Every structure is written in C-alpha cells, then in structure tokens.
CSV table of C-alpha atoms in Angstrom, one decimal:
chain,number,residue,atom,x,y,z
A,1,MET,CA,-78.8,-77.2,43.1
A,2,THR,CA,-78.6,-79.5,40.3
A,3,ARG,CA,-75.4,-80.3,38.5
A,4,LYS,CA,-75.8,-78.0,35.5
A,5,LEU,CA,-77.5,-74.8,37.2
A,6,PHE,CA,-74.1,-75.7,39.6
A,7,THR,CA,-71.7,-75.6,36.5
A,8,LEU,CA,-72.7,-72.8,35.1
A,9,PHE,CA,-72.8,-70.6,37.8
A,10,PHE,CA,-69.7,-71.5,39.1
A,11,GLY,CA,-68.4,-70.6,35.1
A,12,LEU,CA,-70.0,-67.1,35.5
A,13,ALA,CA,-68.1,-67.0,39.0
A,14,ILE,CA,-65.0,-67.8,37.4
A,15,ALA,CA,-65.5,-64.7,34.3
A,16,ALA,CA,-66.3,-61.9,36.1
A,17,ILE,CA,-63.1,-62.9,38.9
A,18,LEU,CA,-61.1,-62.7,35.8
A,19,CYS,CA,-62.7,-60.2,34.2
A,20,ASN,CA,-62.6,-57.8,36.9
A,21,PRO,CA,-60.0,-55.4,36.4
A,22,LEU,CA,-58.7,-55.5,40.4
A,23,VAL,CA,-57.4,-59.3,40.0
A,24,SER,CA,-56.3,-59.8,36.6
A,25,LYS,CA,-53.5,-60.0,35.3
A,26,SER,CA,-53.3,-57.7,32.9
A,27,GLN,CA,-53.8,-55.0,35.9
A,28,ASP,CA,-51.4,-57.1,38.8
A,29,THR,CA,-48.4,-56.6,37.1
A,30,LYS,CA,-49.4,-53.2,35.7
A,31,GLU,CA,-49.8,-52.8,40.1
A,32,THR,CA,-47.2,-54.5,40.7
A,33,LYS,CA,-44.5,-52.2,38.2
A,34,THR,CA,-45.7,-49.2,39.9
A,35,ASP,CA,-45.5,-49.8,43.4
A,36,SER,CA,-42.7,-52.3,43.4
A,37,SER,CA,-39.7,-51.7,45.2
A,38,TYR,CA,-36.0,-52.6,43.0
A,39,GLN,CA,-35.8,-56.4,43.3
A,40,PHE,CA,-32.1,-57.5,41.6
A,41,THR,CA,-30.7,-60.6,40.6
A,42,LEU,CA,-27.1,-60.7,39.3
A,43,VAL,CA,-26.2,-62.9,36.5
A,44,LYS,CA,-22.9,-61.8,35.5
A,45,ASN,CA,-20.4,-61.1,37.6
A,46,ILE,CA,-16.8,-61.2,36.8
A,47,PRO,CA,-13.9,-61.5,39.5
A,48,CYS,CA,-12.7,-58.1,40.4
A,49,THR,CA,-10.8,-56.8,43.9
A,50,PRO,CA,-12.1,-55.2,47.3
A,51,VAL,CA,-13.5,-51.8,46.9
A,52,LYS,CA,-12.0,-49.2,47.7
A,53,ASP,CA,-12.2,-45.6,48.8
A,54,GLN,CA,-11.1,-42.4,47.0
A,55,TYR,CA,-12.8,-40.0,50.0
A,56,ARG,CA,-12.4,-36.3,50.0
A,57,SER,CA,-10.4,-36.7,46.8
A,58,GLY,CA,-11.2,-36.3,42.8
A,59,THR,CA,-9.7,-38.9,41.7
A,60,CYS,CA,-12.5,-41.6,41.1
A,61,TRP,CA,-10.4,-42.0,37.3
A,62,SER,CA,-7.5,-43.5,39.3
A,63,PHE,CA,-9.2,-45.8,41.3
A,64,SER,CA,-11.2,-47.2,38.2
A,65,THR,CA,-9.1,-47.5,36.7
A,66,ILE,CA,-6.3,-49.6,38.6
A,67,SER,CA,-9.5,-51.4,39.9
A,68,TYR,CA,-10.0,-51.9,35.9
A,69,LEU,CA,-5.7,-52.7,35.7
A,70,GLU,CA,-6.6,-55.3,38.9
A,71,SER,CA,-9.8,-57.0,37.2
A,72,GLU,CA,-7.2,-58.1,33.6
A,73,LEU,CA,-4.7,-59.3,36.5
A,74,LEU,CA,-6.8,-61.9,37.0
A,75,ARG,CA,-8.2,-62.2,34.2
A,76,THR,CA,-4.7,-63.3,32.6
A,77,GLY,CA,-3.9,-65.2,35.5
A,78,LYS,CA,-2.0,-63.2,37.2
A,79,GLY,CA,-3.1,-63.3,41.0
A,80,GLU,CA,-4.9,-60.8,42.7
A,81,TYR,CA,-3.1,-56.5,42.7
A,82,ASP,CA,-3.6,-54.0,45.9
A,83,LEU,CA,-2.5,-51.8,42.7
A,84,SER,CA,-1.2,-47.9,43.6
A,85,ASP,CA,-4.2,-45.2,43.2
A,86,MET,CA,-2.1,-42.3,43.6
A,87,PHE,CA,0.3,-43.0,42.0
A,88,PRO,CA,-0.8,-42.2,38.6
A,89,VAL,CA,-2.6,-39.4,40.7
A,90,ARG,CA,0.8,-37.5,41.3
A,91,ASP,CA,2.2,-38.7,38.0
A,92,ALA,CA,0.2,-37.2,36.3
A,93,TYR,CA,-0.4,-33.4,38.9
A,94,SER,CA,3.6,-33.0,37.5
A,95,LYS,CA,2.3,-33.0,34.0
A,96,LYS,CA,-0.5,-31.5,34.4
A,97,ALA,CA,1.5,-28.7,35.6
A,98,GLN,CA,3.6,-28.5,33.3
A,99,GLN,CA,1.8,-28.5,30.6
A,100,PHE,CA,-0.9,-26.0,32.3
A,101,ILE,CA,2.6,-24.1,32.4
A,102,ARG,CA,3.6,-25.0,28.3
A,103,MET,CA,0.5,-22.5,28.2
A,104,ASN,CA,0.2,-20.3,29.8
A,105,GLY,CA,-2.0,-21.1,32.1
A,106,THR,CA,-5.0,-21.4,30.6
A,107,SER,CA,-5.4,-24.7,30.4
A,108,HIS,CA,-7.5,-27.2,32.6
A,109,PHE,CA,-5.5,-28.2,36.1
A,110,ALA,CA,-7.5,-29.8,39.0
A,111,GLY,CA,-7.8,-33.3,41.0
A,112,GLY,CA,-10.1,-35.3,37.9
A,113,GLY,CA,-7.9,-36.6,35.2
A,114,ALA,CA,-9.1,-39.1,32.8
A,115,PHE,CA,-8.3,-42.9,32.3
A,116,HIS,CA,-5.8,-42.3,29.3
A,117,ASP,CA,-4.0,-40.7,32.3
A,118,VAL,CA,-3.6,-44.3,34.1
A,119,ILE,CA,-2.4,-46.8,30.7
A,120,HIS,CA,0.7,-43.2,30.0
A,121,THR,CA,1.8,-43.5,33.6
A,122,MET,CA,2.2,-46.9,33.0
A,123,VAL,CA,4.0,-46.2,29.8
A,124,SER,CA,6.2,-43.4,30.9
A,125,SER,CA,6.2,-44.0,34.0
A,126,GLY,CA,5.4,-47.3,35.3
A,127,MET,CA,3.0,-49.0,38.0
A,128,MET,CA,3.3,-49.5,42.5
A,129,PRO,CA,2.3,-51.8,44.3
A,130,GLU,CA,-0.5,-49.5,47.5
A,131,GLU,CA,1.3,-50.7,49.7
A,132,ALA,CA,5.0,-49.1,48.9
A,133,TYR,CA,2.9,-46.1,47.7
A,134,PRO,CA,-0.3,-45.2,49.0
A,135,GLY,CA,0.2,-41.2,49.2
A,136,LEU,CA,-1.0,-40.3,52.6
A,137,SER,CA,2.5,-38.2,54.3
A,138,TYR,CA,-0.4,-35.7,55.5
A,139,GLY,CA,-1.6,-36.7,58.8
A,140,GLU,CA,-4.1,-38.0,57.0
A,141,LYS,CA,-6.2,-42.1,56.6
A,142,LYS,CA,-7.5,-41.5,54.0
A,143,HIS,CA,-7.5,-39.5,51.4
A,144,VAL,CA,-8.3,-35.2,51.3
A,145,HIS,CA,-7.0,-33.5,49.0
A,146,GLY,CA,-9.1,-30.4,49.2
A,147,GLU,CA,-5.0,-28.3,50.5
A,148,LEU,CA,-3.3,-30.3,48.0
A,149,ASP,CA,-5.4,-28.9,45.6
A,150,GLU,CA,-5.2,-25.0,46.2
A,151,VAL,CA,-1.6,-25.2,46.9
A,152,THR,CA,-0.2,-26.9,43.6
A,153,LYS,CA,-3.1,-24.7,42.1
A,154,ALA,CA,-1.8,-21.5,43.9
A,155,TYR,CA,1.8,-22.3,42.6
A,156,ILE,CA,1.3,-22.9,39.3
A,157,GLU,CA,-1.0,-19.9,39.3
A,158,ALA,CA,1.7,-17.9,40.6
A,159,VAL,CA,4.4,-19.4,37.9
A,160,ALA,CA,2.1,-19.2,35.0
A,161,LYS,CA,2.5,-15.2,36.0
A,162,ASN,CA,6.0,-15.0,35.2
A,163,PRO,CA,7.2,-12.5,37.3
A,164,ASN,CA,10.8,-12.8,36.5
A,165,LYS,CA,9.9,-12.0,32.6
A,166,LYS,CA,11.5,-16.2,32.5
A,167,LEU,CA,10.7,-19.3,33.7
A,168,SER,CA,13.5,-19.6,36.8
A,169,THR,CA,15.0,-24.0,35.8
A,170,ALA,CA,13.5,-24.4,39.8
A,171,TRP,CA,10.1,-23.8,39.4
A,172,LEU,CA,9.5,-27.6,38.4
A,173,ASN,CA,11.4,-29.2,41.4
A,174,GLY,CA,9.0,-27.2,43.8
A,175,PHE,CA,6.3,-28.1,42.3
A,176,ASN,CA,7.4,-31.1,42.4
A,177,GLY,CA,8.1,-30.9,46.5
A,178,ILE,CA,4.9,-29.9,47.1
A,179,LEU,CA,3.9,-33.3,45.6
A,180,ASP,CA,6.9,-35.3,48.2
A,181,ALA,CA,5.1,-32.9,51.5
A,182,TYR,CA,1.9,-34.6,50.3
A,183,LEU,CA,1.6,-38.0,48.2
A,184,GLY,CA,5.2,-38.6,49.5
A,185,PRO,CA,8.9,-39.4,47.1
A,186,VAL,CA,8.1,-41.9,44.6
A,187,PRO,CA,11.1,-44.0,45.4
A,188,GLU,CA,13.7,-45.1,43.2
A,189,LYS,CA,13.7,-48.7,44.2
A,190,PHE,CA,11.1,-51.0,46.5
A,191,SER,CA,10.2,-55.2,48.6
A,192,TYR,CA,7.5,-56.3,47.1
A,193,LYS,CA,6.8,-59.8,48.3
A,194,GLY,CA,10.7,-60.3,48.4
A,195,LYS,CA,11.8,-58.7,45.0
A,196,GLU,CA,13.0,-55.5,44.0
A,197,TYR,CA,11.4,-53.4,41.3
A,198,SER,CA,11.5,-49.9,40.3
A,199,PRO,CA,8.6,-48.3,39.6
A,200,LYS,CA,8.9,-49.7,35.5
A,201,SER,CA,10.0,-53.6,36.6
A,202,PHE,CA,6.9,-53.7,38.4
A,203,ALA,CA,5.1,-52.6,35.7
A,204,ALA,CA,7.3,-55.3,33.0
A,205,GLU,CA,6.6,-57.5,35.5
A,206,LEU,CA,2.9,-56.6,34.9
A,207,GLY,CA,2.8,-57.6,31.7
A,208,LEU,CA,-0.6,-55.0,30.6
A,209,LYS,CA,0.2,-53.6,26.6
A,210,ALA,CA,-0.8,-50.1,26.9
A,211,GLU,CA,-1.6,-50.8,23.3
A,212,ASP,CA,-4.4,-53.5,24.1
A,213,TYR,CA,-6.9,-50.5,25.9
A,214,ILE,CA,-8.6,-48.9,23.4
A,215,SER,CA,-11.5,-45.6,24.2
A,216,ILE,CA,-14.5,-45.6,23.1
A,217,SER,CA,-17.2,-42.6,23.1
A,218,SER,CA,-20.8,-42.1,20.8
A,219,TYR,CA,-21.4,-38.3,20.1
A,220,THR,CA,-22.6,-37.2,16.6
A,221,HIS,CA,-20.7,-34.3,16.3
A,222,HIS,CA,-17.5,-36.0,15.4
A,223,PRO,CA,-17.6,-39.0,12.6
A,224,PHE,CA,-18.8,-42.7,13.7
A,225,TYR,CA,-15.5,-44.9,13.6
A,226,GLU,CA,-12.6,-42.0,13.8
A,227,GLU,CA,-10.5,-40.4,16.3
A,228,PHE,CA,-11.4,-37.8,18.3
A,229,ILE,CA,-10.6,-35.4,21.7
A,230,ILE,CA,-13.9,-35.9,23.6
A,231,GLU,CA,-14.1,-32.0,24.9
A,232,VAL,CA,-14.1,-32.6,28.6
A,233,PRO,CA,-12.6,-30.2,30.8
A,234,ASP,CA,-10.8,-33.6,32.1
A,235,ASN,CA,-9.1,-34.7,29.2
A,236,TRP,CA,-6.4,-32.4,30.4
A,237,ALA,CA,-3.7,-35.0,27.6
A,238,TRP,CA,-6.4,-34.1,24.9
A,239,GLY,CA,-6.7,-37.8,25.0
A,240,LYS,CA,-8.4,-39.6,21.8
A,241,VAL,CA,-11.7,-41.7,21.6
A,242,TYR,CA,-12.8,-43.9,19.3
A,243,ASN,CA,-16.7,-43.2,18.2
A,244,VAL,CA,-18.9,-45.3,17.0
A,245,PRO,CA,-23.0,-45.0,17.0
A,246,ILE,CA,-24.9,-45.4,20.6
A,247,ASP,CA,-26.3,-49.2,19.8
A,248,GLU,CA,-22.7,-50.3,19.0
A,249,LEU,CA,-21.2,-49.0,22.2
A,250,VAL,CA,-23.8,-50.8,23.7
A,251,GLN,CA,-23.1,-54.3,21.6
A,252,ILE,CA,-19.1,-53.4,23.4
A,253,MET,CA,-20.4,-53.5,26.8
A,254,ASP,CA,-22.3,-56.5,26.7
A,255,TYR,CA,-20.0,-58.6,24.3
A,256,ALA,CA,-17.2,-57.2,26.3
A,257,LEU,CA,-19.4,-58.5,30.2
A,258,ASP,CA,-20.3,-61.6,28.3
A,259,ASN,CA,-16.6,-63.2,26.9
A,260,ASP,CA,-15.3,-61.9,30.8
A,261,TYR,CA,-13.5,-58.8,29.8
A,262,THR,CA,-14.1,-56.2,32.3
A,263,VAL,CA,-15.1,-51.7,31.4
A,264,ALA,CA,-13.8,-49.5,32.7
A,265,TRP,CA,-17.0,-46.8,32.5
A,266,ALA,CA,-17.0,-42.6,32.8
A,267,SER,CA,-20.1,-41.3,33.2
A,268,ASP,CA,-23.1,-38.2,34.7
A,269,VAL,CA,-24.0,-39.1,38.5
A,270,SER,CA,-25.1,-35.6,38.7
A,271,GLU,CA,-28.2,-36.7,37.7
A,272,LYS,CA,-31.6,-37.0,40.2
A,273,GLY,CA,-31.8,-40.8,38.7
A,274,PHE,CA,-29.0,-41.3,40.2
A,275,ALA,CA,-29.7,-42.7,43.2
A,276,TYR,CA,-26.2,-44.7,44.6
A,277,ASN,CA,-27.5,-45.0,48.4
A,278,LYS,CA,-30.6,-46.9,47.0
A,279,GLY,CA,-28.1,-49.2,44.8
A,280,PHE,CA,-29.0,-48.1,41.2
A,281,ALA,CA,-29.8,-45.2,38.2
A,282,VAL,CA,-32.6,-45.1,36.6
A,283,VAL,CA,-33.7,-42.3,33.9
A,284,PRO,CA,-37.3,-41.9,35.1
A,285,VAL,CA,-39.9,-41.0,32.2
A,286,THR,CA,-41.1,-37.9,33.3
A,287,ASP,CA,-40.1,-35.2,32.2
A,288,LEU,CA,-40.8,-31.4,33.2
A,289,SER,CA,-40.7,-30.1,29.4
A,290,GLU,CA,-43.4,-33.3,28.9
A,291,MET,CA,-46.3,-31.7,30.9
A,292,SER,CA,-49.7,-30.1,30.3
A,293,GLY,CA,-50.1,-26.3,31.0
A,294,SER,CA,-52.2,-27.2,34.3
A,295,GLU,CA,-50.1,-30.1,35.2
A,296,LYS,CA,-47.2,-26.9,35.1
A,297,ALA,CA,-49.2,-24.9,36.6
A,298,LYS,CA,-49.5,-27.6,39.3
A,299,TRP,CA,-46.5,-28.9,39.3
A,300,GLU,CA,-44.8,-24.3,39.7
A,301,LYS,CA,-47.1,-25.1,42.8
A,302,LEU,CA,-44.7,-27.6,45.0
A,303,THR,CA,-42.3,-27.3,46.7
A,304,GLU,CA,-38.7,-29.0,45.0
A,305,LYS,CA,-38.7,-31.5,47.8
A,306,GLU,CA,-42.5,-32.5,46.8
A,307,ARG,CA,-41.0,-32.3,43.8
A,308,ASN,CA,-38.8,-34.7,43.7
A,309,ALA,CA,-40.9,-36.6,46.3
A,310,GLN,CA,-43.0,-36.8,43.0
A,311,ILE,CA,-41.4,-37.8,40.6
A,312,PHE,CA,-38.5,-39.7,41.9
A,313,ASN,CA,-40.8,-41.7,44.4
A,314,PHE,CA,-36.7,-44.0,44.4
A,315,ASP,CA,-39.0,-46.7,47.0
A,316,LYS,CA,-41.0,-48.0,43.7
A,317,VAL,CA,-39.8,-48.9,40.5
A,318,VAL,CA,-40.3,-46.0,37.4
A,319,GLU,CA,-40.7,-46.4,33.6
A,320,GLU,CA,-38.4,-45.5,32.1
A,321,LYS,CA,-37.5,-43.2,28.4
A,322,GLN,CA,-36.8,-44.6,24.9
A,323,ILE,CA,-33.4,-42.9,24.6
A,324,THR,CA,-31.8,-42.5,21.2
A,325,GLN,CA,-28.4,-40.5,20.2
A,326,GLU,CA,-30.0,-37.7,19.5
A,327,MET,CA,-31.0,-37.0,22.8
A,328,ARG,CA,-27.5,-37.6,24.0
A,329,GLN,CA,-26.3,-35.4,22.0
A,330,LYS,CA,-28.5,-32.2,23.1
A,331,GLU,CA,-27.3,-33.5,26.2
A,332,PHE,CA,-23.8,-33.5,25.5
A,333,ASP,CA,-23.6,-30.7,23.6
A,334,ASN,CA,-26.9,-28.7,26.5
A,335,PHE,CA,-23.8,-29.4,29.6
A,336,GLN,CA,-27.1,-31.4,30.9
A,337,THR,CA,-24.3,-34.8,30.6
A,338,THR,CA,-21.2,-34.0,32.1
A,339,ASP,CA,-18.3,-35.7,32.7
A,340,ASP,CA,-18.3,-36.6,36.7
A,341,HIS,CA,-17.5,-40.0,37.6
A,342,GLY,CA,-15.4,-42.8,36.6
A,343,MET,CA,-17.1,-46.0,38.0
A,344,HIS,CA,-15.7,-49.5,36.8
A,345,MET,CA,-18.2,-51.8,35.3
A,346,VAL,CA,-17.9,-55.9,36.4
A,347,GLY,CA,-21.0,-57.1,35.1
A,348,TYR,CA,-24.8,-57.3,34.8
A,349,GLY,CA,-28.0,-58.0,36.6
A,350,LYS,CA,-31.9,-58.5,36.2
A,351,ASP,CA,-34.6,-56.8,38.0
A,352,GLN,CA,-37.5,-58.4,39.1
A,353,PHE,CA,-39.6,-57.7,35.6
A,354,GLY,CA,-36.3,-58.4,33.8
A,355,HIS,CA,-35.0,-55.5,32.6
A,356,LYS,CA,-31.4,-55.7,32.6
A,357,PHE,CA,-28.9,-53.4,34.9
A,358,TYR,CA,-24.8,-53.2,34.7
A,359,TYR,CA,-23.5,-54.7,37.8
A,360,ILE,CA,-21.1,-51.5,37.9
A,361,LYS,CA,-18.0,-51.1,41.5
A,362,ASN,CA,-17.7,-47.8,42.4
A,363,SER,CA,-15.0,-46.6,45.0
A,364,TRP,CA,-17.2,-45.1,47.3
A,365,ASN,CA,-16.5,-47.7,50.3
A,366,THR,CA,-18.8,-49.9,51.3
A,367,ASP,CA,-21.3,-47.9,53.1
A,368,SER,CA,-23.8,-48.4,50.4
A,369,LYS,CA,-26.9,-50.8,50.2
A,370,PHE,CA,-25.1,-53.1,47.6
A,371,ASN,CA,-21.2,-53.0,49.2
A,372,GLY,CA,-19.9,-49.6,47.8
A,373,PHE,CA,-21.6,-51.7,44.1
A,374,PHE,CA,-24.7,-51.3,42.5
A,375,TYR,CA,-26.9,-51.1,39.6
A,376,ALA,CA,-27.0,-49.2,36.3
A,377,SER,CA,-30.5,-49.2,33.7
A,378,VAL,CA,-30.2,-49.7,30.6
A,379,PRO,CA,-31.0,-46.4,29.9
A,380,PHE,CA,-28.5,-45.1,32.1
A,381,VAL,CA,-26.1,-46.5,30.3
A,382,LYS,CA,-27.1,-45.2,27.2
A,383,LEU,CA,-27.6,-41.4,28.1
A,384,LYS,CA,-25.2,-40.5,29.5
A,385,THR,CA,-22.2,-42.8,28.9
A,386,MET,CA,-19.1,-40.4,28.7
A,387,ASP,CA,-16.3,-43.1,27.7
A,388,ILE,CA,-15.5,-46.0,28.8
A,389,LEU,CA,-12.0,-48.2,28.1
A,390,VAL,CA,-12.2,-52.0,27.5
A,391,HIS,CA,-9.5,-54.5,25.8
A,392,LYS,CA,-9.8,-54.7,21.7
A,393,ASN,CA,-10.2,-58.1,22.4
A,394,GLY,CA,-13.8,-57.3,24.2
A,395,ILE,CA,-15.0,-55.1,21.2
A,396,PRO,CA,-16.3,-57.9,18.9
A,397,PRO,CA,-14.9,-58.2,15.8
A,398,ALA,CA,-17.1,-56.6,13.3
A,399,ILE,CA,-17.3,-53.6,15.1
A,400,ARG,CA,-12.7,-53.5,15.3
A,401,LYS,CA,-13.0,-53.9,11.4
A,402,LYS,CA,-15.0,-50.7,11.2
A,403,LEU,CA,-12.4,-49.0,13.2
A,404,GLY,CA,-9.4,-50.4,12.0
A,405,ILE,CA,-8.2,-52.3,15.1
C-alpha cells in the first residue's frame, strides 16, 4: 500500500468512525444523560449545625427555623449552639389553642406551623438551649407527637363547645398542663455553660433581631412587591410574606447563598419527583396530559408500579420541565402544591452535566444517601417553593428597594 493510498484509507476510516451515530460525541452525550445516575459535586457549602431528627412529629417548621438560626449564629461569630426545637413548639401550641377558642373552634389547629412562628417565640417568649428544654417528658427518646396532637385537639374542641355557656378561668391552665405533662414545664431560670438565664435573657444574648428576617413568596393572586397573608392551613398566625416574581425569588436565594447567608425553605415534598432516599428532588418533564391518544391507551393498561418505573426511573437522570410563573400559580390554586415541609438551604452543587442543584439540610435524621442532606434541582425549587425566610442583607439591594426594606 502506497503512502498516499494509506493516507486516503486512514482518513476515510476516521471519517466513518466520527460519523457513526453509535460513537459520535453528540450521541454519546445524549446516551449518558439518559442512562447515567445522578452524580453531584458540592460547590457551595455554608456552615451549619448537625442534622437533627424530628421523628414522628409535625414540627419541621421549628426544626428548620432553629437550624437556620443556628447557622445565623455561626455566621455572626457567636459559635455553635444546639437550640431547643421543642421550646417554640410548646409556645406555638399554647398560642394556637388560644386562637382556636377565640375563633369559636374554626381556626386551624395541628402540629404544623411556619418559620415566623419561631421568630414570634423568640420575641414574645425567648429561646432556650436543647439541654434545658428537650421536650421529651412522656417516656420516649425521640419526638412522637401522635398522642399529644390528638389529646390537645380533643381538649380544645371540648372547650370550644362552651358547655358551661361561658368559658371557665381554668381552660388555658388545663391546656398548658397537658403541654407540661408531654413536653415539660418551661423553667423560669436555667443554667447554661456556667451562667444562669431566663428564656428571654438567653435570647437577648444570642443577639438575633427579629426585624432582620424576611419571609418571601411568589404568587400572582396578590400584587408583587407587597405583603400578603399566605393562604395555607399551617399559617395559623396569619403571618405575612413579601411577594416577588419567581425569577426574583430564585435571585434572592442565589444572592443569599453566594454571600454566605443560608435560607429557610418551605416546599411541597409529596411529589413523586421528591426522591429523598435517592438524594435529590426533580420535576420530570413527562406528563400524562401531554401524551398522545395511543400513548395514553398504553399508559392506562400499566399498573401503578409500572407507570412509576417508566416515568420516574430515579436510577437515571431525567429531563426536567421549564417552570413558569403560571405553572406555579396553577399548581398552588389546584392544591397540587401543598405546604408540606420546612427545610434549610445551606448551599448548592451541580450534577455531572453542570445543572445547578440546591443543597438542602433536612430534619429526618442522617440515615439517607447524603447523611440527612439532599439536592433539589432549580426547576423543583422554582415550582414547589412555598416561601422562604432570609436575612434582609441576603436580599439583592435592587429587590430590597422594590420591597421597601
């Protein structure tokens, strides 16, 4: 074979290889995206305290806000604190009961709550360290609130019926007695690291200012850049949030994290895309409403298990939806987005294709893929964020100006 002929043959062979769709670079990338499992690289990780376990209690709102405030103490140089998660819970139970009675038994009463409930407790009642108020006075090593929730609800429902035709002076003491029995009496004084405190003096020493913490959401049934009462059952205190467009809500989270401010994050975790045990939350693009007639016919013949296996194959990377403001609003209005869970956003990372994922600290112990943390995709956060709590300095100046903060 001559040198010229060899060169021609070699060139044609290389061209054939490069044009072969089985080995071309673009096709290889596509196959990798559909056939690979998620691989994450943590890019930003803001200091936070160890993961806790709310166990069988509906108190994520307190665990997430306390975790957030513990990070605030780290950020401000106060050091590492283990604050009591049950002290705000105890305080909120009593306030919820009083509101329930004032509303003639028509307001929401359950174990749930919101970020601002902890801030309200800090202002009205103070704060306590975990060692001074663990809230476990009922024979359990972990938080199990089924009986507590049922007993307190039955008690205030009986009071709300007003069988005496006039409220007695004893009902609130009786209710607080139930809380004392389950969570423990609130001490007037306690010792912490060799110093005596009251709950209020302890809160004062922490140096956190309630007015610095801003709640923000994004829905179109209220005007943007104004406050509104977010209409979810656990907002029993009728707390207000500022309203911004969804793109600006994401800007706030990004700006805060880039400037070392963490974010308390309330979201809907009842979605199939919330694959916590796999370590991530996504919004798969496949939707039954977008299928053709023949596809739907095939789909309807599948069992629920087979459907989930086909659309939500969480051993593989999935293509995600492009989220709009209208999609957010529709899912909220149709109860497809619900106020399920409070968590703590402490950073962000990326998958193997460079897609951004927020790094979330949960309160379900450490027996998960990422030891109590997981990654939430940008589409998931845009679609399923109910509201956030952030330090005012973690908001971009231009948005702060629009909000008048």
